[in-house]
mmCIF file of N, CA, C and O in Angstrom:
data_model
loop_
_atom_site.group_PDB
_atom_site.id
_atom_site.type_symbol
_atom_site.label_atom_id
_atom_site.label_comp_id
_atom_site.label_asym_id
_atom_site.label_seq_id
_atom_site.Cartn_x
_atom_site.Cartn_y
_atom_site.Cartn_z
ATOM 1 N N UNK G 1 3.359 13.382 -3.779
ATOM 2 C CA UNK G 1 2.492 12.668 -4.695
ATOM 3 C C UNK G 1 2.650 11.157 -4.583
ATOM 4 O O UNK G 1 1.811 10.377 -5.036
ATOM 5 N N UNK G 2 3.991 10.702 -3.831
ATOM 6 C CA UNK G 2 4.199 9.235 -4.081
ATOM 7 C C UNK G 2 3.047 8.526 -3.058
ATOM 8 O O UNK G 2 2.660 7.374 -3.253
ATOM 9 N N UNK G 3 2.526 9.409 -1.884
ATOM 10 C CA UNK G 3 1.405 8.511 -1.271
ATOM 11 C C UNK G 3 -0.175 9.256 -1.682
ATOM 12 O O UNK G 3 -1.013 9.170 -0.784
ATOM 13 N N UNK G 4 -0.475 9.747 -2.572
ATOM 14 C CA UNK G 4 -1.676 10.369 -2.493
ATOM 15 C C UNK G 4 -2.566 9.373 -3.033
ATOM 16 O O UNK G 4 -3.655 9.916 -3.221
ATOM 17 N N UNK G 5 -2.599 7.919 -3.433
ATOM 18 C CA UNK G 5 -3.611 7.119 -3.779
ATOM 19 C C UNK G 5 -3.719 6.782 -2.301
ATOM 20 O O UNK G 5 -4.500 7.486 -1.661
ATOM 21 N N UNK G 6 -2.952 5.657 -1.537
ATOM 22 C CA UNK G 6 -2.608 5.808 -0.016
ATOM 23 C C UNK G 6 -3.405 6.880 1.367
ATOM 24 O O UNK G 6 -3.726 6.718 2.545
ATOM 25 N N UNK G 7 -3.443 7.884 0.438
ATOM 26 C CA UNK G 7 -4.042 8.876 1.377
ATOM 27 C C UNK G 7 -5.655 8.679 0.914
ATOM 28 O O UNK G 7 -6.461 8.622 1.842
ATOM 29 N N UNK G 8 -5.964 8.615 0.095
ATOM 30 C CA UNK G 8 -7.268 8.563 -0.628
ATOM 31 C C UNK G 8 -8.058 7.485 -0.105
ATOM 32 O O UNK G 8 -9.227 7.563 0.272
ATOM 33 N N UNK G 9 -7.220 6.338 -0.116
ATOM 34 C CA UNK G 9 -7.774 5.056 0.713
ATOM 35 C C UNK G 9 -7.820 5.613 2.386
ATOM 36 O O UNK G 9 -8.767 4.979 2.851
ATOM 37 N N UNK G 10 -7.439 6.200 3.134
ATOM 38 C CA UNK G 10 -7.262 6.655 4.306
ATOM 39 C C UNK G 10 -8.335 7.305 4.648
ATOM 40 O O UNK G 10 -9.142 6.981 5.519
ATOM 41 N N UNK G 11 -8.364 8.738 3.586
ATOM 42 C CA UNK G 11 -9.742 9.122 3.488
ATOM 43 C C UNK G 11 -10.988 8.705 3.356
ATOM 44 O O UNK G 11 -11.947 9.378 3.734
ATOM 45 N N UNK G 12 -11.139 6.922 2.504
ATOM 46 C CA UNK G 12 -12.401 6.925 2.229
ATOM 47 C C UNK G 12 -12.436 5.447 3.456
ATOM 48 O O UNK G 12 -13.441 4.775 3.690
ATOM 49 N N UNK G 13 -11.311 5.280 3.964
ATOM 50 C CA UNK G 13 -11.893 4.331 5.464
ATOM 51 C C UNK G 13 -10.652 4.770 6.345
ATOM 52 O O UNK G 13 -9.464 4.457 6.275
ATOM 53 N N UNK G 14 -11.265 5.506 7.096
ATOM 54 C CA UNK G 14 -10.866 6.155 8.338
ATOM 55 C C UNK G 14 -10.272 5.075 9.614
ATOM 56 O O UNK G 14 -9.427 5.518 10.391
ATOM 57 N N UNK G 15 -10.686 3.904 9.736
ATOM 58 C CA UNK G 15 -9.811 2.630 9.896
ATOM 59 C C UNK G 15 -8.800 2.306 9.697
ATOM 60 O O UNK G 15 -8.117 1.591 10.430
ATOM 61 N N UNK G 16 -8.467 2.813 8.556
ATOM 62 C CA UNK G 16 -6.751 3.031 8.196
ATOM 63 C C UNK G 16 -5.876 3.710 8.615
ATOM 64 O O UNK G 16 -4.684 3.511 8.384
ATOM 65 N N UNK G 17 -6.427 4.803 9.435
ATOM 66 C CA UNK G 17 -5.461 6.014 9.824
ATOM 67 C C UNK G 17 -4.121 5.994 10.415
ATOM 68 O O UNK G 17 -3.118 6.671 10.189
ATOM 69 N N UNK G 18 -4.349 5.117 11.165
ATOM 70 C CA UNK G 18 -2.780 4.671 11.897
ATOM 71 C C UNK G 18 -2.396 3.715 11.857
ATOM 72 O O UNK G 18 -1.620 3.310 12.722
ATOM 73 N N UNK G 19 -2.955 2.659 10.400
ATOM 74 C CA UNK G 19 -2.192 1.786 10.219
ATOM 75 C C UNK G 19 -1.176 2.369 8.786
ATOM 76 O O UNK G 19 -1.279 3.425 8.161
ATOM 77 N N UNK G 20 -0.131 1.126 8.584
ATOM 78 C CA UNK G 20 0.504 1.187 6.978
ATOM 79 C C UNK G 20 -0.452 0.939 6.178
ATOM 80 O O UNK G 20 -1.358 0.241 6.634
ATOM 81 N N UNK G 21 -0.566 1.425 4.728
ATOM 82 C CA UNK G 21 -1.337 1.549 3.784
ATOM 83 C C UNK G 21 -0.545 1.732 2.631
ATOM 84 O O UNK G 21 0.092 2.755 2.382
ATOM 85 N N UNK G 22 -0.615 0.384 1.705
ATOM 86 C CA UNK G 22 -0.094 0.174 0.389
ATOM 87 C C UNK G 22 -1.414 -0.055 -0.776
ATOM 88 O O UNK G 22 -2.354 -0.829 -0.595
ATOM 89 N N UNK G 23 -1.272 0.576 -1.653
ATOM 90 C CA UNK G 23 -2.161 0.703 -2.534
ATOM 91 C C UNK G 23 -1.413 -0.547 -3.541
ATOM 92 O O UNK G 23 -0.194 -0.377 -3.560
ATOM 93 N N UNK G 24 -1.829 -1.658 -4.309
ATOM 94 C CA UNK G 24 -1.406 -2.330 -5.019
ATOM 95 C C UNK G 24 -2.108 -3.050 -6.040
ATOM 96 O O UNK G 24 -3.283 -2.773 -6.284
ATOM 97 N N UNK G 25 -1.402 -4.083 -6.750
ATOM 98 C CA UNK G 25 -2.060 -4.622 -7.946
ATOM 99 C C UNK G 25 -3.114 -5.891 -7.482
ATOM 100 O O UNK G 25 -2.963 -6.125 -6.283
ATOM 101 N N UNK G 26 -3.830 -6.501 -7.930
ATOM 102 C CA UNK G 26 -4.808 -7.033 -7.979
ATOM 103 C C UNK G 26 -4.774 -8.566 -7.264
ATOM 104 O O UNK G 26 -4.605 -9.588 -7.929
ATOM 105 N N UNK G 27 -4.967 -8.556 -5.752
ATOM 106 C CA UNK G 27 -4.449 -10.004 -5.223
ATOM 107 C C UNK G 27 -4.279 -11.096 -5.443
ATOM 108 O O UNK G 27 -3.340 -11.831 -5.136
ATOM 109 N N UNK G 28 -5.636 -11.375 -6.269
ATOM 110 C CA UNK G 28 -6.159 -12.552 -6.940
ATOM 111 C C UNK G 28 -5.342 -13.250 -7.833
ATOM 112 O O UNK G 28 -5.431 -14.462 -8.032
ATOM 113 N N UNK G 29 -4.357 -12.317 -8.501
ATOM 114 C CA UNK G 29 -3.841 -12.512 -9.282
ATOM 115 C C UNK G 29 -2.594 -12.721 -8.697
ATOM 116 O O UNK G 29 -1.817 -13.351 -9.413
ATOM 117 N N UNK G 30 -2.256 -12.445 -7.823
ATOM 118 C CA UNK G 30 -0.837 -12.495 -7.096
ATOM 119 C C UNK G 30 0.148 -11.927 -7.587
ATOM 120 O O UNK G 30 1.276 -12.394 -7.424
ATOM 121 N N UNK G 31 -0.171 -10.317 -8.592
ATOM 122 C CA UNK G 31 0.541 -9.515 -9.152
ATOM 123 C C UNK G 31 0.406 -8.885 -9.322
ATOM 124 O O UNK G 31 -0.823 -8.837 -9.374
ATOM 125 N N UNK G 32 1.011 -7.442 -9.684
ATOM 126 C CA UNK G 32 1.358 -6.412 -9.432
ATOM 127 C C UNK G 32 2.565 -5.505 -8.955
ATOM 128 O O UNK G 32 3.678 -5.976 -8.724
ATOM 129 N N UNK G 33 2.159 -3.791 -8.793
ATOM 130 C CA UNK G 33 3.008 -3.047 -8.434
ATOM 131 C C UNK G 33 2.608 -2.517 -6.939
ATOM 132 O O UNK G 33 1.423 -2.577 -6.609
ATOM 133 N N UNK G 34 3.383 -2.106 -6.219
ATOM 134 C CA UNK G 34 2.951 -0.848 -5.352
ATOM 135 C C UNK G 34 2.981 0.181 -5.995
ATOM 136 O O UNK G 34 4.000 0.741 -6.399
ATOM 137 N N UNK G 35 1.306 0.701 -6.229
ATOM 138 C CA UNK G 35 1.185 2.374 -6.649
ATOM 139 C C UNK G 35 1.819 3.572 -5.523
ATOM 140 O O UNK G 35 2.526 4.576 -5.608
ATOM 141 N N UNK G 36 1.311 3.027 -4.748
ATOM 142 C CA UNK G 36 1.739 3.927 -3.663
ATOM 143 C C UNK G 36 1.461 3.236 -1.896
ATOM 144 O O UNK G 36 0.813 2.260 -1.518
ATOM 145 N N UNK G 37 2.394 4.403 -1.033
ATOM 146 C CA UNK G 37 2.369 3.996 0.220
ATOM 147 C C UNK G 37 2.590 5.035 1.062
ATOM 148 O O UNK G 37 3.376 5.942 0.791
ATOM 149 N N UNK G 38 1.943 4.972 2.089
ATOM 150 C CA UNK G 38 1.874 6.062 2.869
ATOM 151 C C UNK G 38 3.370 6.096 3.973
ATOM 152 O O UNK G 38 4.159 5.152 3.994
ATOM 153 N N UNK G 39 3.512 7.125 4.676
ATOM 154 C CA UNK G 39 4.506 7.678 5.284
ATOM 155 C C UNK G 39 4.990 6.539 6.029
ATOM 156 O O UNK G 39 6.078 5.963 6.048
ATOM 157 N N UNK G 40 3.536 6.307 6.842
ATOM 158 C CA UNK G 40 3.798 4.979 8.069
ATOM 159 C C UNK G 40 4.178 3.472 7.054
ATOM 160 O O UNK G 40 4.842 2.610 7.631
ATOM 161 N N UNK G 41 3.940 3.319 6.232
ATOM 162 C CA UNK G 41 4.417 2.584 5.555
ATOM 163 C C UNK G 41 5.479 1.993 4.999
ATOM 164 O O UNK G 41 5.895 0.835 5.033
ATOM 165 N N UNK G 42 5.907 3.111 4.407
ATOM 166 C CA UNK G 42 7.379 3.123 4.131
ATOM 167 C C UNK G 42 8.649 3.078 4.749
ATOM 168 O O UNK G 42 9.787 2.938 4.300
ATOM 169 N N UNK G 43 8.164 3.237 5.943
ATOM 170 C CA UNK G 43 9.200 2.432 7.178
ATOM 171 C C UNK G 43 9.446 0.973 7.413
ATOM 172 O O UNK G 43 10.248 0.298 8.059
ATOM 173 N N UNK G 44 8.230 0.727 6.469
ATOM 174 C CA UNK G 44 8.889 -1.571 6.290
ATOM 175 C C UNK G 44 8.734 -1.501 4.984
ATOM 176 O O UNK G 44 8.020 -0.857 4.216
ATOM 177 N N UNK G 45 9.907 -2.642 4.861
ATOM 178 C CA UNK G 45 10.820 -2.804 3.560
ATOM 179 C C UNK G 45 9.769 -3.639 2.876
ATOM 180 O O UNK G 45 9.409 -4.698 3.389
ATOM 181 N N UNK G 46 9.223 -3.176 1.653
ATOM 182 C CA UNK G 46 8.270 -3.938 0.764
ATOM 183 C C UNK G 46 9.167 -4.766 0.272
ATOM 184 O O UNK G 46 10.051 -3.967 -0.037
ATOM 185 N N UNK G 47 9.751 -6.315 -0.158
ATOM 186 C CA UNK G 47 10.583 -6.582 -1.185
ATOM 187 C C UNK G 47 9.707 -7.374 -2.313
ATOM 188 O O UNK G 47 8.534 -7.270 -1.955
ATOM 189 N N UNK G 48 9.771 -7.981 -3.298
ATOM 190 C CA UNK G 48 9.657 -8.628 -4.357
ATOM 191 C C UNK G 48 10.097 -9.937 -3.859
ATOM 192 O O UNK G 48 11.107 -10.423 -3.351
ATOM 193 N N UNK G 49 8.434 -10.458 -4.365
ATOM 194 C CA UNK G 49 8.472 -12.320 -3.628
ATOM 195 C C UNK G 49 9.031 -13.047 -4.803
ATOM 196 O O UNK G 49 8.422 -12.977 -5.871
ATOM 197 N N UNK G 50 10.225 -13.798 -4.703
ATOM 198 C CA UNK G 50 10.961 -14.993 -5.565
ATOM 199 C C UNK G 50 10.174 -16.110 -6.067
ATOM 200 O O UNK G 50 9.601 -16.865 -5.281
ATOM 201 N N UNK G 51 10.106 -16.275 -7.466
ATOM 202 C CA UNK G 51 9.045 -17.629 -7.419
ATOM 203 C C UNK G 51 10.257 -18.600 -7.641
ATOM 204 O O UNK G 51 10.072 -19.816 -7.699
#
């Protein structure tokens, strides 16, 4: 379940397939969570940017 938003985005652009795919909070804003991330993804270290 931890990548099924991830997968959903995959599904609805097929462009994504073999890349990493992080589902997240709202750019614009320059904040947020990671909802989710797919398999290939989770092999690079997301960290939390320092202000």
């Amino acid at each position: 379940m931890q990548s099924f938003y991830a997968s959903v985005e995959k599904a609805k652009n097929p462009t994504l397939t073999k890349k990493p795919n992080v589902v997240a909070g709202d750019p614009s804003h320059r904040a947020g969570v990671v909802l989710a991330a797919c398999p290939l993804a989770k092999q690079y270290v997301v960290k939390k940017r320092k202000h």
